[in-house]
Amino acid sequence: MPHTHGQEEPAGQGRPTGPVGAGPMAAAVLRVLVVAAGLAAIGYGIHGLVDGRPATNPPNAAAWLIGGIALHDLLVVPATMAAGFVLGRLVPAPYRAVAQGASVVSAAVALASLPLWRGYGGSADNPSVNPLPYGRNLGIVLGLIWACAAVVIICRALHARFSSR
């Protein structure tokens, strides 16, 4: 249907009617605002680190920051890439993203709870510091993550099987 001046096109045909996006200028303004907010947060954190010098120990914080970056770049990124590569070769394409997502979430949960399930910070004379069986609980959470991934994979397989008939 040709478009004539003064008429709106029916929905779903041709170009969308009305404003679709705010345009590149709005995206640039938003980007500047987000960067400014991020820099302000970094500045606030550095100010708190330096201002509370006895409690924060800036040299120790700098060592942890540098160590964390090095650990991330030298261990975490290559391990994630290797796991993604292996999953990419072993898992069929329709299920690959689910398996990779479950792997990333599993790794994040395991690393975030590492001090708990390894027992760091606890003491034998105070059992209330780490009172729960964190290793078992981590196993339960990881099992639930992979059970959800399995449900998604099964649903995709069934959908593919029955929609191709």
PDB file of C-alpha atoms in Angstrom:
ATOM      1  CA  MET A   1       0.000   0.000   0.000  1.00  0.00           C
ATOM      2  CA  PRO A   2       1.597   3.309  -1.014  1.00  0.00           C
ATOM      3  CA  HIS A   3       2.004   5.863   1.713  1.00  0.00           C
ATOM      4  CA  THR A   4       0.472   9.263   1.038  1.00  0.00           C
ATOM      5  CA  HIS A   5       1.122  12.431   2.957  1.00  0.00           C
ATOM      6  CA  GLY A   6      -1.151  12.867   5.963  1.00  0.00           C
ATOM      7  CA  GLN A   7      -2.064   9.198   6.305  1.00  0.00           C
ATOM      8  CA  GLU A   8      -0.645   6.808   8.846  1.00  0.00           C
ATOM      9  CA  GLU A   9       0.407   3.376   7.731  1.00  0.00           C
ATOM     10  CA  PRO A  10      -1.468   0.465   9.279  1.00  0.00           C
ATOM     11  CA  ALA A  11       0.399  -1.211  12.117  1.00  0.00           C
ATOM     12  CA  GLY A  12       2.697  -3.976  10.980  1.00  0.00           C
ATOM     13  CA  GLN A  13       3.077  -2.675   7.419  1.00  0.00           C
ATOM     14  CA  GLY A  14       6.006  -0.613   6.230  1.00  0.00           C
ATOM     15  CA  ARG A  15       7.598   1.781   8.655  1.00  0.00           C
ATOM     16  CA  PRO A  16       6.389   1.955  12.252  1.00  0.00           C
ATOM     17  CA  THR A  17       4.124   4.860  13.082  1.00  0.00           C
ATOM     18  CA  GLY A  18       4.986   7.301  15.819  1.00  0.00           C
ATOM     19  CA  PRO A  19       8.292   7.760  17.614  1.00  0.00           C
ATOM     20  CA  VAL A  20      10.212   4.497  17.815  1.00  0.00           C
ATOM     21  CA  GLY A  21      13.391   5.621  19.487  1.00  0.00           C
ATOM     22  CA  ALA A  22      14.768   8.800  20.879  1.00  0.00           C
ATOM     23  CA  GLY A  23      17.595   8.926  18.360  1.00  0.00           C
ATOM     24  CA  PRO A  24      21.350   9.166  18.544  1.00  0.00           C
ATOM     25  CA  MET A  25      21.385  12.463  20.447  1.00  0.00           C
ATOM     26  CA  ALA A  26      19.413  11.016  23.352  1.00  0.00           C
ATOM     27  CA  ALA A  27      21.691   7.955  23.398  1.00  0.00           C
ATOM     28  CA  ALA A  28      24.751  10.214  23.556  1.00  0.00           C
ATOM     29  CA  VAL A  29      23.255  12.251  26.409  1.00  0.00           C
ATOM     30  CA  LEU A  30      22.345   9.072  28.287  1.00  0.00           C
ATOM     31  CA  ARG A  31      25.854   7.697  27.769  1.00  0.00           C
ATOM     32  CA  VAL A  32      27.402  10.895  29.160  1.00  0.00           C
ATOM     33  CA  LEU A  33      25.090  10.786  32.195  1.00  0.00           C
ATOM     34  CA  VAL A  34      25.870   7.129  32.914  1.00  0.00           C
ATOM     35  CA  VAL A  35      29.625   7.711  32.577  1.00  0.00           C
ATOM     36  CA  ALA A  36      29.381  10.771  34.856  1.00  0.00           C
ATOM     37  CA  ALA A  37      27.464   8.754  37.464  1.00  0.00           C
ATOM     38  CA  GLY A  38      30.044   5.966  37.267  1.00  0.00           C
ATOM     39  CA  LEU A  39      32.950   8.376  37.658  1.00  0.00           C
ATOM     40  CA  ALA A  40      31.195  10.030  40.605  1.00  0.00           C
ATOM     41  CA  ALA A  41      30.759   6.622  42.274  1.00  0.00           C
ATOM     42  CA  ILE A  42      34.433   5.790  41.696  1.00  0.00           C
ATOM     43  CA  GLY A  43      35.454   9.166  43.113  1.00  0.00           C
ATOM     44  CA  TYR A  44      33.260   8.615  46.166  1.00  0.00           C
ATOM     45  CA  GLY A  45      34.841   5.210  46.725  1.00  0.00           C
ATOM     46  CA  ILE A  46      38.387   6.553  46.388  1.00  0.00           C
ATOM     47  CA  HIS A  47      37.550   9.424  48.749  1.00  0.00           C
ATOM     48  CA  GLY A  48      36.211   6.961  51.320  1.00  0.00           C
ATOM     49  CA  LEU A  49      39.284   4.771  50.932  1.00  0.00           C
ATOM     50  CA  VAL A  50      41.719   7.649  51.409  1.00  0.00           C
ATOM     51  CA  ASP A  51      39.659   9.522  54.025  1.00  0.00           C
ATOM     52  CA  GLY A  52      39.325   6.466  56.279  1.00  0.00           C
ATOM     53  CA  ARG A  53      43.023   5.672  55.977  1.00  0.00           C
ATOM     54  CA  PRO A  54      43.580   3.780  59.263  1.00  0.00           C
ATOM     55  CA  ALA A  55      40.539   1.564  58.800  1.00  0.00           C
ATOM     56  CA  THR A  56      40.826   0.981  55.057  1.00  0.00           C
ATOM     57  CA  ASN A  57      44.608   0.496  54.647  1.00  0.00           C
ATOM     58  CA  PRO A  58      44.947   1.881  51.088  1.00  0.00           C
ATOM     59  CA  PRO A  59      48.158  -0.052  50.215  1.00  0.00           C
ATOM     60  CA  ASN A  60      46.444  -3.325  51.124  1.00  0.00           C
ATOM     61  CA  ALA A  61      43.358  -2.297  49.127  1.00  0.00           C
ATOM     62  CA  ALA A  62      45.569  -1.471  46.133  1.00  0.00           C
ATOM     63  CA  ALA A  63      47.267  -4.872  46.389  1.00  0.00           C
ATOM     64  CA  TRP A  64      43.868  -6.590  46.452  1.00  0.00           C
ATOM     65  CA  LEU A  65      42.691  -4.522  43.478  1.00  0.00           C
ATOM     66  CA  ILE A  66      45.775  -5.328  41.414  1.00  0.00           C
ATOM     67  CA  GLY A  67      45.657  -8.978  42.496  1.00  0.00           C
ATOM     68  CA  GLY A  68      41.978  -9.219  41.615  1.00  0.00           C
ATOM     69  CA  ILE A  69      42.547  -7.756  38.167  1.00  0.00           C
ATOM     70  CA  ALA A  70      45.495 -10.082  37.561  1.00  0.00           C
ATOM     71  CA  LEU A  71      43.530 -13.112  38.795  1.00  0.00           C
ATOM     72  CA  HIS A  72      40.623 -12.161  36.556  1.00  0.00           C
ATOM     73  CA  ASP A  73      42.743 -11.605  33.461  1.00  0.00           C
ATOM     74  CA  LEU A  74      45.118 -14.533  33.940  1.00  0.00           C
ATOM     75  CA  LEU A  75      42.775 -17.192  35.324  1.00  0.00           C
ATOM     76  CA  VAL A  76      39.060 -16.389  35.175  1.00  0.00           C
ATOM     77  CA  VAL A  77      38.876 -15.140  31.581  1.00  0.00           C
ATOM     78  CA  PRO A  78      40.927 -17.987  30.064  1.00  0.00           C
ATOM     79  CA  ALA A  79      39.005 -20.587  32.092  1.00  0.00           C
ATOM     80  CA  THR A  80      35.680 -19.094  30.995  1.00  0.00           C
ATOM     81  CA  MET A  81      36.802 -19.015  27.377  1.00  0.00           C
ATOM     82  CA  ALA A  82      38.007 -22.619  27.550  1.00  0.00           C
ATOM     83  CA  ALA A  83      34.762 -23.781  29.144  1.00  0.00           C
ATOM     84  CA  GLY A  84      32.743 -21.907  26.522  1.00  0.00           C
ATOM     85  CA  PHE A  85      34.841 -23.433  23.752  1.00  0.00           C
ATOM     86  CA  VAL A  86      34.402 -26.958  25.137  1.00  0.00           C
ATOM     87  CA  LEU A  87      30.661 -26.472  25.606  1.00  0.00           C
ATOM     88  CA  GLY A  88      30.477 -25.046  22.095  1.00  0.00           C
ATOM     89  CA  ARG A  89      31.998 -28.233  20.725  1.00  0.00           C
ATOM     90  CA  LEU A  90      30.121 -30.732  22.898  1.00  0.00           C
ATOM     91  CA  VAL A  91      26.622 -29.261  23.205  1.00  0.00           C
ATOM     92  CA  PRO A  92      24.318 -29.061  20.158  1.00  0.00           C
ATOM     93  CA  ALA A  93      23.581 -25.533  18.924  1.00  0.00           C
ATOM     94  CA  PRO A  94      19.948 -25.216  20.121  1.00  0.00           C
ATOM     95  CA  TYR A  95      20.998 -25.979  23.705  1.00  0.00           C
ATOM     96  CA  ARG A  96      24.420 -24.333  23.775  1.00  0.00           C
ATOM     97  CA  ALA A  97      23.332 -20.967  25.178  1.00  0.00           C
ATOM     98  CA  VAL A  98      21.422 -22.651  28.004  1.00  0.00           C
ATOM     99  CA  ALA A  99      24.418 -24.792  28.970  1.00  0.00           C
ATOM    100  CA  GLN A 100      26.797 -21.838  28.771  1.00  0.00           C
ATOM    101  CA  GLY A 101      24.444 -19.668  30.830  1.00  0.00           C
ATOM    102  CA  ALA A 102      24.044 -22.353  33.485  1.00  0.00           C
ATOM    103  CA  SER A 103      27.829 -22.755  33.590  1.00  0.00           C
ATOM    104  CA  VAL A 104      28.426 -19.035  34.077  1.00  0.00           C
ATOM    105  CA  VAL A 105      25.740 -18.775  36.776  1.00  0.00           C
ATOM    106  CA  SER A 106      27.114 -21.883  38.515  1.00  0.00           C
ATOM    107  CA  ALA A 107      30.629 -20.471  38.530  1.00  0.00           C
ATOM    108  CA  ALA A 108      29.428 -17.105  39.839  1.00  0.00           C
ATOM    109  CA  VAL A 109      27.439 -18.732  42.660  1.00  0.00           C
ATOM    110  CA  ALA A 110      30.324 -21.028  43.585  1.00  0.00           C
ATOM    111  CA  LEU A 111      32.862 -18.196  43.607  1.00  0.00           C
ATOM    112  CA  ALA A 112      30.590 -15.831  45.540  1.00  0.00           C
ATOM    113  CA  SER A 113      30.036 -18.457  48.226  1.00  0.00           C
ATOM    114  CA  LEU A 114      33.650 -19.700  48.270  1.00  0.00           C
ATOM    115  CA  PRO A 115      34.490 -18.245  51.712  1.00  0.00           C
ATOM    116  CA  LEU A 116      31.443 -19.932  53.213  1.00  0.00           C
ATOM    117  CA  TRP A 117      31.766 -23.417  51.773  1.00  0.00           C
ATOM    118  CA  ARG A 118      35.527 -23.414  52.374  1.00  0.00           C
ATOM    119  CA  GLY A 119      34.921 -22.392  56.006  1.00  0.00           C
ATOM    120  CA  TYR A 120      37.007 -19.222  55.911  1.00  0.00           C
ATOM    121  CA  GLY A 121      36.395 -16.866  58.815  1.00  0.00           C
ATOM    122  CA  GLY A 122      34.992 -19.527  61.110  1.00  0.00           C
ATOM    123  CA  SER A 123      36.527 -20.742  64.311  1.00  0.00           C
ATOM    124  CA  ALA A 124      36.239 -24.015  66.187  1.00  0.00           C
ATOM    125  CA  ASP A 125      35.387 -22.280  69.465  1.00  0.00           C
ATOM    126  CA  ASN A 126      32.512 -20.271  67.916  1.00  0.00           C
ATOM    127  CA  PRO A 127      30.289 -22.501  65.774  1.00  0.00           C
ATOM    128  CA  SER A 128      27.737 -19.722  65.279  1.00  0.00           C
ATOM    129  CA  VAL A 129      30.037 -17.870  62.851  1.00  0.00           C
ATOM    130  CA  ASN A 130      29.426 -20.370  60.019  1.00  0.00           C
ATOM    131  CA  PRO A 131      26.478 -22.371  61.380  1.00  0.00           C
ATOM    132  CA  LEU A 132      25.111 -23.911  58.172  1.00  0.00           C
ATOM    133  CA  PRO A 133      26.292 -26.739  55.916  1.00  0.00           C
ATOM    134  CA  TYR A 134      27.336 -24.384  53.122  1.00  0.00           C
ATOM    135  CA  GLY A 135      28.878 -27.087  50.944  1.00  0.00           C
ATOM    136  CA  ARG A 136      25.620 -29.030  50.911  1.00  0.00           C
ATOM    137  CA  ASN A 137      23.631 -25.870  50.296  1.00  0.00           C
ATOM    138  CA  LEU A 138      25.900 -24.941  47.387  1.00  0.00           C
ATOM    139  CA  GLY A 139      25.284 -28.400  45.938  1.00  0.00           C
ATOM    140  CA  ILE A 140      21.531 -27.858  46.239  1.00  0.00           C
ATOM    141  CA  VAL A 141      21.697 -24.453  44.523  1.00  0.00           C
ATOM    142  CA  LEU A 142      23.905 -25.807  41.731  1.00  0.00           C
ATOM    143  CA  GLY A 143      21.542 -28.758  41.331  1.00  0.00           C
ATOM    144  CA  LEU A 144      18.604 -26.360  40.993  1.00  0.00           C
ATOM    145  CA  ILE A 145      20.460 -24.252  38.426  1.00  0.00           C
ATOM    146  CA  TRP A 146      21.186 -27.320  36.297  1.00  0.00           C
ATOM    147  CA  ALA A 147      17.687 -28.732  36.826  1.00  0.00           C
ATOM    148  CA  CYS A 148      16.260 -25.480  35.440  1.00  0.00           C
ATOM    149  CA  ALA A 149      18.704 -25.654  32.536  1.00  0.00           C
ATOM    150  CA  ALA A 150      17.640 -29.250  31.888  1.00  0.00           C
ATOM    151  CA  VAL A 151      13.963 -28.236  31.860  1.00  0.00           C
ATOM    152  CA  VAL A 152      14.692 -25.491  29.315  1.00  0.00           C
ATOM    153  CA  ILE A 153      16.704 -27.899  27.155  1.00  0.00           C
ATOM    154  CA  ILE A 154      13.966 -30.549  27.322  1.00  0.00           C
ATOM    155  CA  CYS A 155      11.299 -27.979  26.423  1.00  0.00           C
ATOM    156  CA  ARG A 156      13.364 -26.795  23.462  1.00  0.00           C
ATOM    157  CA  ALA A 157      13.932 -30.368  22.308  1.00  0.00           C
ATOM    158  CA  LEU A 158      10.231 -31.215  22.566  1.00  0.00           C
ATOM    159  CA  HIS A 159       9.254 -28.013  20.789  1.00  0.00           C
ATOM    160  CA  ALA A 160      11.699 -28.731  17.971  1.00  0.00           C
ATOM    161  CA  ARG A 161      10.513 -32.317  17.697  1.00  0.00           C
ATOM    162  CA  PHE A 162       6.795 -31.556  17.578  1.00  0.00           C
ATOM    163  CA  SER A 163       6.972 -28.356  15.522  1.00  0.00           C
ATOM    164  CA  SER A 164       8.859 -30.103  12.716  1.00  0.00           C
ATOM    165  CA  ARG A 165       6.007 -32.555  12.101  1.00  0.00           C
TER     166      ARG A 165
END
